[in-house]
Amino acid sequence: MPTPNLIDQPVLMLYVGGTIGMVETTRGLAPGSDFSRRLSTALARLPASRQAKLPDLVIRESAHPIDSSSATPADWQRLGSEIAAALPQHAGVVVLHGTDTLAWSASSLAFQLQGVDRPVVVTGAMRPLGSEGSDALDNVELALQFAARPALQEVAVAFGNRLLRGARSRKVAGREAFVSPHHPPLGERIDGEAMLFPAHGLAIQQGKTPHFELADYAGLAEGGVVRIVLWPGIQAWQVAAWLEDRRVRGALLEVWGGGNAPDDPCLLAAFARARSEGKLLAAVSQCPAGGVTLGRYAAGMGLAEAGVLSGDTMTPEAAYTKLVHLLALPLDDDERRRRFLASLAGER
Ligand code: ASP
């Protein structure tokens, strides 16, 4: 259960980059400086009725805000450690992040901050703060309201009007830029109020004992896990070129439909060889909202026989960040496989 004085603590807002804080430059939008002051000024100009709904706030801005298209597992690790260190002094944390890889960071944080006993809410914007028609303030307000709700005890994404489970989120287009294809929203803005939906699985993340796993991702940040999306005509030699590199320790395969791959013995042998070398291989569907059951079709049985793990309904973002996480922990292969197939943060 949350500590009783949680409500008296401020919410910490971390600005790490993204469109929300960007400014126009001669080379297009780029992260701007002085974001804390710009955001504080904008919040202070909100009508009193909207300000009254917001918790006390501390804003901390990264010394080098980035476009999230440059984020790597090393950035996920830094963010996880910073949040873990700050959580005891704050009711919750809001991360302001670029939308391009927001779902990846949210998924990674969910694995690093397992059992978190208060809200960690990630948001961003499609248009910079202060620009015409910007969604930045709306998203910040929504994230702040949810970050002050002790009943939310997990990493979530607040965007548009919805609150989604972080490890289930994916970016799409438009102002409601995120979806969670296999999980209903955890909450929503209704008439300006942030409402949680307890019936949508909040309980499975509540009341856990925090057991943060702040592994060192440095060794994997330089290409340790590859992502291979099948295409018609994919060749075994192409797959082997990725998997035989000794720096590669794991691979996420994005396969057809419900879990199928070409009936090509050489291709399946390339996967099996990687497995025999102890590499961790998993498969998810490349259908945007699909799930896999390896072995349902004969065309997928070969993957299961090659030792590829089923990612079930996991998003590619969750499956990839989970592979990185498990490979960074000091575990043996059996334990990694067991944990991959289990739900660690509501991701499957
Ligand atoms: N390129 C930006 C980023 O991900 C896009 C955004 O924030 O919407 O940092």
mmCIF file of C-alpha atoms and ligand atoms in Angstrom:
data_model
loop_
_atom_site.group_PDB
_atom_site.id
_atom_site.type_symbol
_atom_site.label_atom_id
_atom_site.label_comp_id
_atom_site.label_asym_id
_atom_site.label_seq_id
_atom_site.Cartn_x
_atom_site.Cartn_y
_atom_site.Cartn_z
ATOM 1 C CA MET A 1 0.000 0.000 0.000
ATOM 2 C CA PRO A 2 1.222 3.572 -0.593
ATOM 3 C CA THR A 3 2.752 5.401 2.335
ATOM 4 C CA PRO A 4 0.151 7.595 4.086
ATOM 5 C CA ASN A 5 2.065 10.849 3.561
ATOM 6 C CA LEU A 6 2.422 10.304 -0.185
ATOM 7 C CA ILE A 7 -0.100 12.994 -0.917
ATOM 8 C CA ASP A 8 2.014 15.618 0.918
ATOM 9 C CA GLN A 9 4.995 15.089 -1.346
ATOM 10 C CA PRO A 10 5.423 16.984 -4.623
ATOM 11 C CA VAL A 11 5.339 15.351 -8.017
ATOM 12 C CA LEU A 12 8.686 15.359 -9.806
ATOM 13 C CA MET A 13 8.623 16.292 -13.479
ATOM 14 C CA LEU A 14 11.654 15.255 -15.534
ATOM 15 C CA TYR A 15 12.090 16.838 -18.947
ATOM 16 C CA VAL A 16 14.384 14.662 -21.051
ATOM 17 C CA GLY A 17 13.580 16.082 -24.501
ATOM 18 C CA GLY A 18 11.134 15.722 -27.367
ATOM 19 C CA THR A 19 8.854 18.014 -29.327
ATOM 20 C CA ILE A 20 7.140 19.249 -26.169
ATOM 21 C CA GLY A 21 10.159 21.422 -25.329
ATOM 22 C CA MET A 22 11.477 22.015 -28.835
ATOM 23 C CA VAL A 23 11.998 25.339 -30.575
ATOM 24 C CA GLU A 24 12.332 26.218 -34.253
ATOM 25 C CA THR A 25 15.921 26.364 -35.506
ATOM 26 C CA THR A 26 17.340 26.827 -38.993
ATOM 27 C CA ARG A 27 17.551 23.025 -39.230
ATOM 28 C CA GLY A 28 13.997 22.386 -38.017
ATOM 29 C CA LEU A 29 12.659 21.643 -34.539
ATOM 30 C CA ALA A 30 15.323 20.876 -31.925
ATOM 31 C CA PRO A 31 15.361 20.611 -28.126
ATOM 32 C CA GLY A 32 15.313 24.088 -26.571
ATOM 33 C CA SER A 33 16.801 25.310 -23.304
ATOM 34 C CA ASP A 34 15.114 26.906 -20.320
ATOM 35 C CA PHE A 35 12.183 24.531 -20.503
ATOM 36 C CA SER A 36 11.426 24.647 -16.752
ATOM 37 C CA ARG A 37 10.841 28.381 -16.857
ATOM 38 C CA ARG A 38 8.752 28.174 -20.013
ATOM 39 C CA LEU A 39 6.564 25.426 -18.555
ATOM 40 C CA SER A 40 6.180 27.118 -15.143
ATOM 41 C CA THR A 41 5.073 30.309 -16.880
ATOM 42 C CA ALA A 42 2.543 28.436 -19.004
ATOM 43 C CA LEU A 43 1.128 26.566 -16.000
ATOM 44 C CA ALA A 44 0.846 29.803 -14.007
ATOM 45 C CA ARG A 45 -1.291 31.266 -16.800
ATOM 46 C CA LEU A 46 -3.869 28.478 -16.627
ATOM 47 C CA PRO A 47 -7.269 29.431 -15.208
ATOM 48 C CA ALA A 48 -7.379 29.032 -11.419
ATOM 49 C CA SER A 49 -9.925 26.201 -11.687
ATOM 50 C CA ARG A 50 -7.412 24.124 -13.731
ATOM 51 C CA GLN A 51 -4.440 25.027 -11.536
ATOM 52 C CA ALA A 52 -6.409 23.859 -8.488
ATOM 53 C CA LYS A 53 -6.450 20.310 -9.891
ATOM 54 C CA LEU A 54 -2.650 20.101 -10.124
ATOM 55 C CA PRO A 55 -0.324 18.771 -7.419
ATOM 56 C CA ASP A 56 2.735 20.589 -6.073
ATOM 57 C CA LEU A 57 5.451 20.224 -8.614
ATOM 58 C CA VAL A 58 9.228 20.192 -8.921
ATOM 59 C CA ILE A 59 10.598 20.442 -12.469
ATOM 60 C CA ARG A 60 14.019 19.036 -13.292
ATOM 61 C CA GLU A 61 15.386 19.433 -16.773
ATOM 62 C CA SER A 62 18.022 17.314 -18.431
ATOM 63 C CA ALA A 63 21.290 19.136 -19.140
ATOM 64 C CA HIS A 64 21.208 17.667 -22.661
ATOM 65 C CA PRO A 65 17.611 17.172 -23.781
ATOM 66 C CA ILE A 66 17.423 14.948 -26.855
ATOM 67 C CA ASP A 67 15.193 14.148 -29.760
ATOM 68 C CA SER A 68 14.016 10.722 -28.629
ATOM 69 C CA SER A 69 14.922 9.259 -32.004
ATOM 70 C CA SER A 70 18.500 9.253 -30.616
ATOM 71 C CA ALA A 71 17.640 7.393 -27.394
ATOM 72 C CA THR A 72 19.469 4.127 -26.662
ATOM 73 C CA PRO A 73 19.204 1.515 -23.909
ATOM 74 C CA ALA A 74 21.817 3.576 -22.033
ATOM 75 C CA ASP A 75 19.269 6.425 -21.874
ATOM 76 C CA TRP A 76 16.617 4.028 -20.548
ATOM 77 C CA GLN A 77 19.045 2.943 -17.853
ATOM 78 C CA ARG A 78 19.908 6.535 -16.836
ATOM 79 C CA LEU A 79 16.240 7.430 -16.646
ATOM 80 C CA GLY A 80 15.387 4.337 -14.609
ATOM 81 C CA SER A 81 18.146 5.082 -12.101
ATOM 82 C CA GLU A 82 17.186 8.736 -11.781
ATOM 83 C CA ILE A 83 13.540 7.879 -11.143
ATOM 84 C CA ALA A 84 14.407 5.119 -8.672
ATOM 85 C CA ALA A 85 16.574 7.527 -6.677
ATOM 86 C CA ALA A 86 13.921 10.270 -6.670
ATOM 87 C CA LEU A 87 10.813 8.213 -5.927
ATOM 88 C CA PRO A 88 11.053 8.128 -2.109
ATOM 89 C CA GLN A 89 10.808 11.933 -1.922
ATOM 90 C CA HIS A 90 7.979 12.330 -4.440
ATOM 91 C CA ALA A 91 4.323 11.360 -4.705
ATOM 92 C CA GLY A 92 4.931 10.391 -8.300
ATOM 93 C CA VAL A 93 7.044 11.163 -11.335
ATOM 94 C CA VAL A 94 6.119 12.602 -14.726
ATOM 95 C CA VAL A 95 8.595 12.096 -17.564
ATOM 96 C CA LEU A 96 8.358 14.519 -20.492
ATOM 97 C CA HIS A 97 9.738 12.575 -23.443
ATOM 98 C CA GLY A 98 9.794 12.680 -27.231
ATOM 99 C CA THR A 99 6.965 10.692 -28.735
ATOM 100 C CA ASP A 100 9.027 8.782 -31.324
ATOM 101 C CA THR A 101 10.466 6.288 -28.839
ATOM 102 C CA LEU A 102 8.277 7.087 -25.839
ATOM 103 C CA ALA A 103 6.680 3.626 -25.853
ATOM 104 C CA TRP A 104 10.150 2.035 -25.754
ATOM 105 C CA SER A 105 11.243 4.076 -22.747
ATOM 106 C CA ALA A 106 7.931 3.488 -20.965
ATOM 107 C CA SER A 107 8.257 -0.269 -21.540
ATOM 108 C CA SER A 108 11.859 -0.302 -20.357
ATOM 109 C CA LEU A 109 10.976 1.681 -17.224
ATOM 110 C CA ALA A 110 8.234 -0.841 -16.426
ATOM 111 C CA PHE A 111 10.846 -3.637 -16.339
ATOM 112 C CA GLN A 112 13.382 -1.614 -14.379
ATOM 113 C CA LEU A 113 10.884 -0.316 -11.806
ATOM 114 C CA GLN A 114 9.007 -3.516 -11.068
ATOM 115 C CA GLY A 115 6.641 -3.306 -8.126
ATOM 116 C CA VAL A 116 6.776 0.514 -8.081
ATOM 117 C CA ASP A 117 4.363 1.715 -5.380
ATOM 118 C CA ARG A 118 3.415 5.067 -6.916
ATOM 119 C CA PRO A 119 2.751 6.591 -10.340
ATOM 120 C CA VAL A 120 5.400 7.039 -13.014
ATOM 121 C CA VAL A 121 3.636 8.753 -15.913
ATOM 122 C CA VAL A 122 5.290 9.360 -19.271
ATOM 123 C CA THR A 123 3.988 11.970 -21.675
ATOM 124 C CA GLY A 124 5.071 14.338 -24.439
ATOM 125 C CA ALA A 125 3.413 16.348 -27.172
ATOM 126 C CA MET A 126 2.867 16.365 -30.900
ATOM 127 C CA ARG A 127 3.439 20.147 -31.022
ATOM 128 C CA PRO A 128 5.855 22.256 -28.981
ATOM 129 C CA LEU A 129 4.700 24.024 -25.856
ATOM 130 C CA GLY A 130 3.514 27.507 -26.783
ATOM 131 C CA SER A 131 3.009 26.784 -30.493
ATOM 132 C CA GLU A 132 -0.390 27.240 -32.036
ATOM 133 C CA GLY A 133 -2.753 24.338 -31.331
ATOM 134 C CA SER A 134 -0.192 22.677 -29.051
ATOM 135 C CA ASP A 135 -1.297 19.661 -27.062
ATOM 136 C CA ALA A 136 1.607 20.131 -24.615
ATOM 137 C CA LEU A 137 -0.257 21.742 -21.723
ATOM 138 C CA ASP A 138 -3.228 19.387 -21.987
ATOM 139 C CA ASN A 139 -0.901 16.397 -21.806
ATOM 140 C CA VAL A 140 1.112 17.874 -18.936
ATOM 141 C CA GLU A 141 -2.054 18.549 -16.940
ATOM 142 C CA LEU A 142 -3.341 15.029 -17.532
ATOM 143 C CA ALA A 143 -0.023 13.448 -16.576
ATOM 144 C CA LEU A 144 0.247 15.581 -13.427
ATOM 145 C CA GLN A 145 -3.240 14.683 -12.280
ATOM 146 C CA PHE A 146 -2.560 10.964 -12.707
ATOM 147 C CA ALA A 147 0.900 11.251 -11.115
ATOM 148 C CA ALA A 148 -0.739 12.409 -7.891
ATOM 149 C CA ARG A 149 -3.081 9.410 -7.655
ATOM 150 C CA PRO A 150 -1.714 6.876 -5.143
ATOM 151 C CA ALA A 151 -3.926 4.145 -6.618
ATOM 152 C CA LEU A 152 -1.823 4.201 -9.779
ATOM 153 C CA GLN A 153 1.180 2.043 -8.949
ATOM 154 C CA GLU A 154 2.914 1.453 -12.233
ATOM 155 C CA VAL A 155 4.544 3.041 -15.267
ATOM 156 C CA ALA A 156 1.857 4.517 -17.501
ATOM 157 C CA VAL A 157 1.556 6.728 -20.568
ATOM 158 C CA ALA A 158 -0.795 9.730 -20.414
ATOM 159 C CA PHE A 159 -1.494 11.218 -23.818
ATOM 160 C CA GLY A 160 -4.459 12.936 -25.466
ATOM 161 C CA ASN A 161 -7.245 11.968 -23.124
ATOM 162 C CA ARG A 162 -6.094 8.504 -22.175
ATOM 163 C CA LEU A 163 -3.923 6.751 -19.623
ATOM 164 C CA LEU A 164 -2.350 3.513 -20.891
ATOM 165 C CA ARG A 165 -0.218 0.805 -19.338
ATOM 166 C CA GLY A 166 3.362 1.741 -20.246
ATOM 167 C CA ALA A 167 4.473 -1.753 -21.256
ATOM 168 C CA ARG A 168 1.413 -2.101 -23.505
ATOM 169 C CA SER A 169 1.668 1.228 -25.285
ATOM 170 C CA ARG A 170 2.454 1.928 -28.952
ATOM 171 C CA LYS A 171 2.683 5.113 -30.952
ATOM 172 C CA VAL A 172 0.182 5.715 -33.735
ATOM 173 C CA ALA A 173 -0.682 9.011 -35.445
ATOM 174 C CA GLY A 174 -2.737 12.048 -34.476
ATOM 175 C CA ARG A 175 -3.389 13.893 -31.238
ATOM 176 C CA GLU A 176 -4.374 10.708 -29.364
ATOM 177 C CA ALA A 177 -0.983 9.436 -30.437
ATOM 178 C CA PHE A 178 -0.781 6.259 -28.327
ATOM 179 C CA VAL A 179 -2.787 3.051 -28.113
ATOM 180 C CA SER A 180 -2.523 -0.176 -26.135
ATOM 181 C CA PRO A 181 -3.895 -2.775 -28.548
ATOM 182 C CA HIS A 182 -4.294 -5.622 -26.077
ATOM 183 C CA HIS A 183 -5.200 -3.746 -22.932
ATOM 184 C CA PRO A 184 -8.015 -1.320 -22.143
ATOM 185 C CA PRO A 185 -7.054 2.209 -20.984
ATOM 186 C CA LEU A 186 -6.199 2.499 -17.300
ATOM 187 C CA GLY A 187 -7.918 5.868 -17.152
ATOM 188 C CA GLU A 188 -9.288 8.754 -19.114
ATOM 189 C CA ARG A 189 -9.952 12.483 -18.913
ATOM 190 C CA ILE A 190 -13.672 12.944 -18.496
ATOM 191 C CA ASP A 191 -15.009 16.515 -18.203
ATOM 192 C CA GLY A 192 -11.525 17.748 -17.309
ATOM 193 C CA GLU A 193 -11.050 15.172 -14.521
ATOM 194 C CA ALA A 194 -8.479 12.389 -14.644
ATOM 195 C CA MET A 195 -10.468 9.238 -13.878
ATOM 196 C CA LEU A 196 -8.861 5.871 -13.139
ATOM 197 C CA PHE A 197 -10.639 2.687 -14.213
ATOM 198 C CA PRO A 198 -10.075 0.152 -11.416
ATOM 199 C CA ALA A 199 -11.897 -2.532 -13.418
ATOM 200 C CA HIS A 200 -9.217 -2.344 -16.147
ATOM 201 C CA GLY A 201 -6.507 -4.229 -14.284
ATOM 202 C CA LEU A 202 -5.054 -1.562 -11.966
ATOM 203 C CA ALA A 203 -5.124 -4.093 -9.145
ATOM 204 C CA ILE A 204 -2.571 -6.442 -10.704
ATOM 205 C CA GLN A 205 0.104 -3.757 -10.219
ATOM 206 C CA GLN A 206 -1.065 -2.483 -6.822
ATOM 207 C CA GLY A 207 0.317 -3.361 -3.394
ATOM 208 C CA LYS A 208 3.478 -5.024 -4.700
ATOM 209 C CA THR A 209 6.795 -4.808 -2.939
ATOM 210 C CA PRO A 210 9.113 -2.632 -5.022
ATOM 211 C CA HIS A 211 11.914 -4.761 -6.441
ATOM 212 C CA PHE A 212 13.672 -2.497 -8.860
ATOM 213 C CA GLU A 213 16.059 -4.194 -11.265
ATOM 214 C CA LEU A 214 18.496 -1.482 -12.300
ATOM 215 C CA ALA A 215 20.700 -3.543 -14.529
ATOM 216 C CA ASP A 216 23.666 -2.197 -16.469
ATOM 217 C CA TYR A 217 22.537 -1.884 -20.088
ATOM 218 C CA ALA A 218 25.869 -0.547 -21.334
ATOM 219 C CA GLY A 219 26.989 -3.867 -22.804
ATOM 220 C CA LEU A 220 23.713 -4.214 -24.709
ATOM 221 C CA ALA A 221 23.358 -0.601 -25.769
ATOM 222 C CA GLU A 222 25.721 -1.165 -28.670
ATOM 223 C CA GLY A 223 23.597 -3.566 -30.662
ATOM 224 C CA GLY A 224 23.349 -6.560 -28.315
ATOM 225 C CA VAL A 225 19.742 -7.244 -29.304
ATOM 226 C CA VAL A 226 18.605 -7.084 -32.931
ATOM 227 C CA ARG A 227 15.121 -6.718 -34.352
ATOM 228 C CA ILE A 228 14.401 -8.805 -37.443
ATOM 229 C CA VAL A 229 11.153 -8.131 -39.276
ATOM 230 C CA LEU A 230 10.321 -10.883 -41.769
ATOM 231 C CA TRP A 231 9.541 -10.047 -45.379
ATOM 232 C CA PRO A 232 8.472 -12.382 -48.197
ATOM 233 C CA GLY A 233 11.685 -13.846 -49.581
ATOM 234 C CA ILE A 234 13.876 -13.267 -46.513
ATOM 235 C CA GLN A 235 16.998 -15.430 -46.805
ATOM 236 C CA ALA A 236 18.813 -17.552 -44.256
ATOM 237 C CA TRP A 237 22.141 -15.893 -45.078
ATOM 238 C CA GLN A 238 20.655 -12.514 -44.225
ATOM 239 C CA VAL A 239 19.404 -13.702 -40.848
ATOM 240 C CA ALA A 240 22.695 -15.483 -40.202
ATOM 241 C CA ALA A 241 24.625 -12.264 -40.887
ATOM 242 C CA TRP A 242 22.878 -10.715 -37.882
ATOM 243 C CA LEU A 243 22.748 -13.692 -35.576
ATOM 244 C CA GLU A 244 26.266 -15.048 -36.074
ATOM 245 C CA ASP A 245 27.888 -11.838 -34.883
ATOM 246 C CA ARG A 246 29.229 -12.602 -31.430
ATOM 247 C CA ARG A 247 28.161 -9.181 -30.168
ATOM 248 C CA VAL A 248 24.529 -10.144 -30.728
ATOM 249 C CA ARG A 249 23.092 -11.861 -27.644
ATOM 250 C CA GLY A 250 19.407 -11.798 -28.470
ATOM 251 C CA ALA A 251 16.900 -11.148 -31.235
ATOM 252 C CA LEU A 252 13.318 -10.111 -31.529
ATOM 253 C CA LEU A 253 11.680 -11.678 -34.580
ATOM 254 C CA GLU A 254 8.592 -10.018 -35.992
ATOM 255 C CA VAL A 255 6.843 -12.853 -37.758
ATOM 256 C CA TRP A 256 3.668 -13.266 -39.771
ATOM 257 C CA GLY A 257 0.142 -13.109 -38.373
ATOM 258 C CA GLY A 258 -0.468 -15.497 -35.508
ATOM 259 C CA GLY A 259 3.140 -16.718 -35.348
ATOM 260 C CA ASN A 260 4.207 -18.003 -38.737
ATOM 261 C CA ALA A 261 7.508 -18.040 -40.615
ATOM 262 C CA PRO A 262 8.550 -19.280 -44.078
ATOM 263 C CA ASP A 263 8.867 -23.042 -44.354
ATOM 264 C CA ASP A 264 12.584 -22.737 -45.124
ATOM 265 C CA PRO A 265 14.798 -25.295 -43.316
ATOM 266 C CA CYS A 266 17.887 -23.101 -43.772
ATOM 267 C CA LEU A 267 16.164 -20.135 -42.151
ATOM 268 C CA LEU A 268 14.924 -22.214 -39.226
ATOM 269 C CA ALA A 269 18.409 -23.718 -38.893
ATOM 270 C CA ALA A 270 19.847 -20.193 -38.563
ATOM 271 C CA PHE A 271 17.525 -19.562 -35.627
ATOM 272 C CA ALA A 272 18.298 -22.950 -34.075
ATOM 273 C CA ARG A 273 22.057 -22.332 -34.403
ATOM 274 C CA ALA A 274 21.725 -19.015 -32.595
ATOM 275 C CA ARG A 275 19.779 -20.743 -29.843
ATOM 276 C CA SER A 276 22.441 -23.424 -29.517
ATOM 277 C CA GLU A 277 24.943 -20.620 -28.932
ATOM 278 C CA GLY A 278 22.802 -19.419 -26.007
ATOM 279 C CA LYS A 279 21.229 -16.427 -27.742
ATOM 280 C CA LEU A 280 17.775 -15.436 -26.539
ATOM 281 C CA LEU A 281 15.232 -15.381 -29.378
ATOM 282 C CA ALA A 282 11.596 -14.348 -29.166
ATOM 283 C CA ALA A 283 8.805 -13.735 -31.648
ATOM 284 C CA VAL A 284 5.939 -11.271 -31.797
ATOM 285 C CA SER A 285 3.492 -10.585 -34.585
ATOM 286 C CA GLN A 286 4.190 -7.903 -37.139
ATOM 287 C CA CYS A 287 0.432 -7.249 -37.363
ATOM 288 C CA PRO A 288 0.025 -3.886 -35.591
ATOM 289 C CA ALA A 289 -2.422 -5.334 -33.057
ATOM 290 C CA GLY A 290 -1.597 -9.016 -33.396
ATOM 291 C CA GLY A 291 -0.479 -11.752 -31.041
ATOM 292 C CA VAL A 292 1.399 -15.000 -31.620
ATOM 293 C CA THR A 293 0.803 -18.600 -30.628
ATOM 294 C CA LEU A 294 3.805 -20.498 -31.960
ATOM 295 C CA GLY A 295 2.786 -23.887 -33.254
ATOM 296 C CA ARG A 296 -0.846 -23.117 -34.010
ATOM 297 C CA TYR A 297 0.028 -23.427 -37.684
ATOM 298 C CA ALA A 298 2.548 -25.869 -39.087
ATOM 299 C CA ALA A 299 4.255 -22.750 -40.496
ATOM 300 C CA GLY A 300 5.010 -21.630 -36.966
ATOM 301 C CA MET A 301 5.959 -24.964 -35.462
ATOM 302 C CA GLY A 302 9.486 -24.654 -36.833
ATOM 303 C CA LEU A 303 10.043 -21.490 -34.790
ATOM 304 C CA ALA A 304 8.979 -23.225 -31.591
ATOM 305 C CA GLU A 305 11.197 -26.218 -32.428
ATOM 306 C CA ALA A 306 14.128 -23.871 -33.027
ATOM 307 C CA GLY A 307 13.716 -22.611 -29.454
ATOM 308 C CA VAL A 308 12.145 -19.242 -30.268
ATOM 309 C CA LEU A 309 10.027 -17.956 -27.372
ATOM 310 C CA SER A 310 6.469 -16.803 -27.895
ATOM 311 C CA GLY A 311 5.918 -13.115 -27.224
ATOM 312 C CA ASP A 312 2.170 -13.734 -27.052
ATOM 313 C CA THR A 313 0.432 -10.327 -27.273
ATOM 314 C CA MET A 314 3.459 -8.292 -26.250
ATOM 315 C CA THR A 315 4.175 -5.178 -28.281
ATOM 316 C CA PRO A 316 7.510 -5.164 -30.148
ATOM 317 C CA GLU A 317 8.567 -2.328 -27.824
ATOM 318 C CA ALA A 318 7.849 -4.391 -24.714
ATOM 319 C CA ALA A 319 9.370 -7.585 -26.124
ATOM 320 C CA TYR A 320 12.553 -5.828 -27.239
ATOM 321 C CA THR A 321 13.091 -3.907 -23.994
ATOM 322 C CA LYS A 322 12.375 -7.083 -22.038
ATOM 323 C CA LEU A 323 15.055 -8.981 -23.972
ATOM 324 C CA VAL A 324 17.545 -6.190 -23.233
ATOM 325 C CA HIS A 325 16.542 -6.203 -19.584
ATOM 326 C CA LEU A 326 16.785 -9.979 -19.110
ATOM 327 C CA LEU A 327 20.095 -10.211 -20.970
ATOM 328 C CA ALA A 328 21.561 -7.464 -18.779
ATOM 329 C CA LEU A 329 20.666 -9.310 -15.569
ATOM 330 C CA PRO A 330 23.010 -11.981 -14.171
ATOM 331 C CA LEU A 331 20.661 -14.888 -14.960
ATOM 332 C CA ASP A 332 21.120 -18.249 -16.632
ATOM 333 C CA ASP A 333 19.373 -19.072 -19.893
ATOM 334 C CA ASP A 334 16.589 -21.127 -18.247
ATOM 335 C CA GLU A 335 15.717 -18.305 -15.881
ATOM 336 C CA ARG A 336 15.742 -15.747 -18.692
ATOM 337 C CA ARG A 337 13.392 -17.929 -20.719
ATOM 338 C CA ARG A 338 11.118 -18.449 -17.714
ATOM 339 C CA ARG A 339 10.928 -14.721 -17.014
ATOM 340 C CA PHE A 340 10.373 -13.860 -20.662
ATOM 341 C CA LEU A 341 7.312 -16.104 -20.687
ATOM 342 C CA ALA A 342 5.983 -14.627 -17.416
ATOM 343 C CA SER A 343 4.281 -11.273 -16.972
ATOM 344 C CA LEU A 344 6.696 -9.020 -15.073
ATOM 345 C CA ALA A 345 4.890 -5.680 -15.412
ATOM 346 C CA GLY A 346 1.520 -6.523 -16.940
ATOM 347 C CA GLU A 347 3.100 -6.610 -20.395
ATOM 348 C CA ARG A 348 1.547 -9.971 -21.411
HETATM 349 N N1 ASP B 1 11.217 13.590 -32.819
HETATM 350 C C1 ASP B 1 10.466 13.916 -31.608
HETATM 351 C C2 ASP B 1 10.989 13.048 -30.490
HETATM 352 O O1 ASP B 1 10.645 11.910 -30.388
HETATM 353 C C3 ASP B 1 9.019 13.677 -31.837
HETATM 354 C C4 ASP B 1 8.117 14.062 -30.702
HETATM 355 O O2 ASP B 1 8.517 14.323 -29.597
HETATM 356 O O3 ASP B 1 6.876 14.063 -30.951
HETATM 357 O O4 ASP B 1 11.807 13.512 -29.720
#
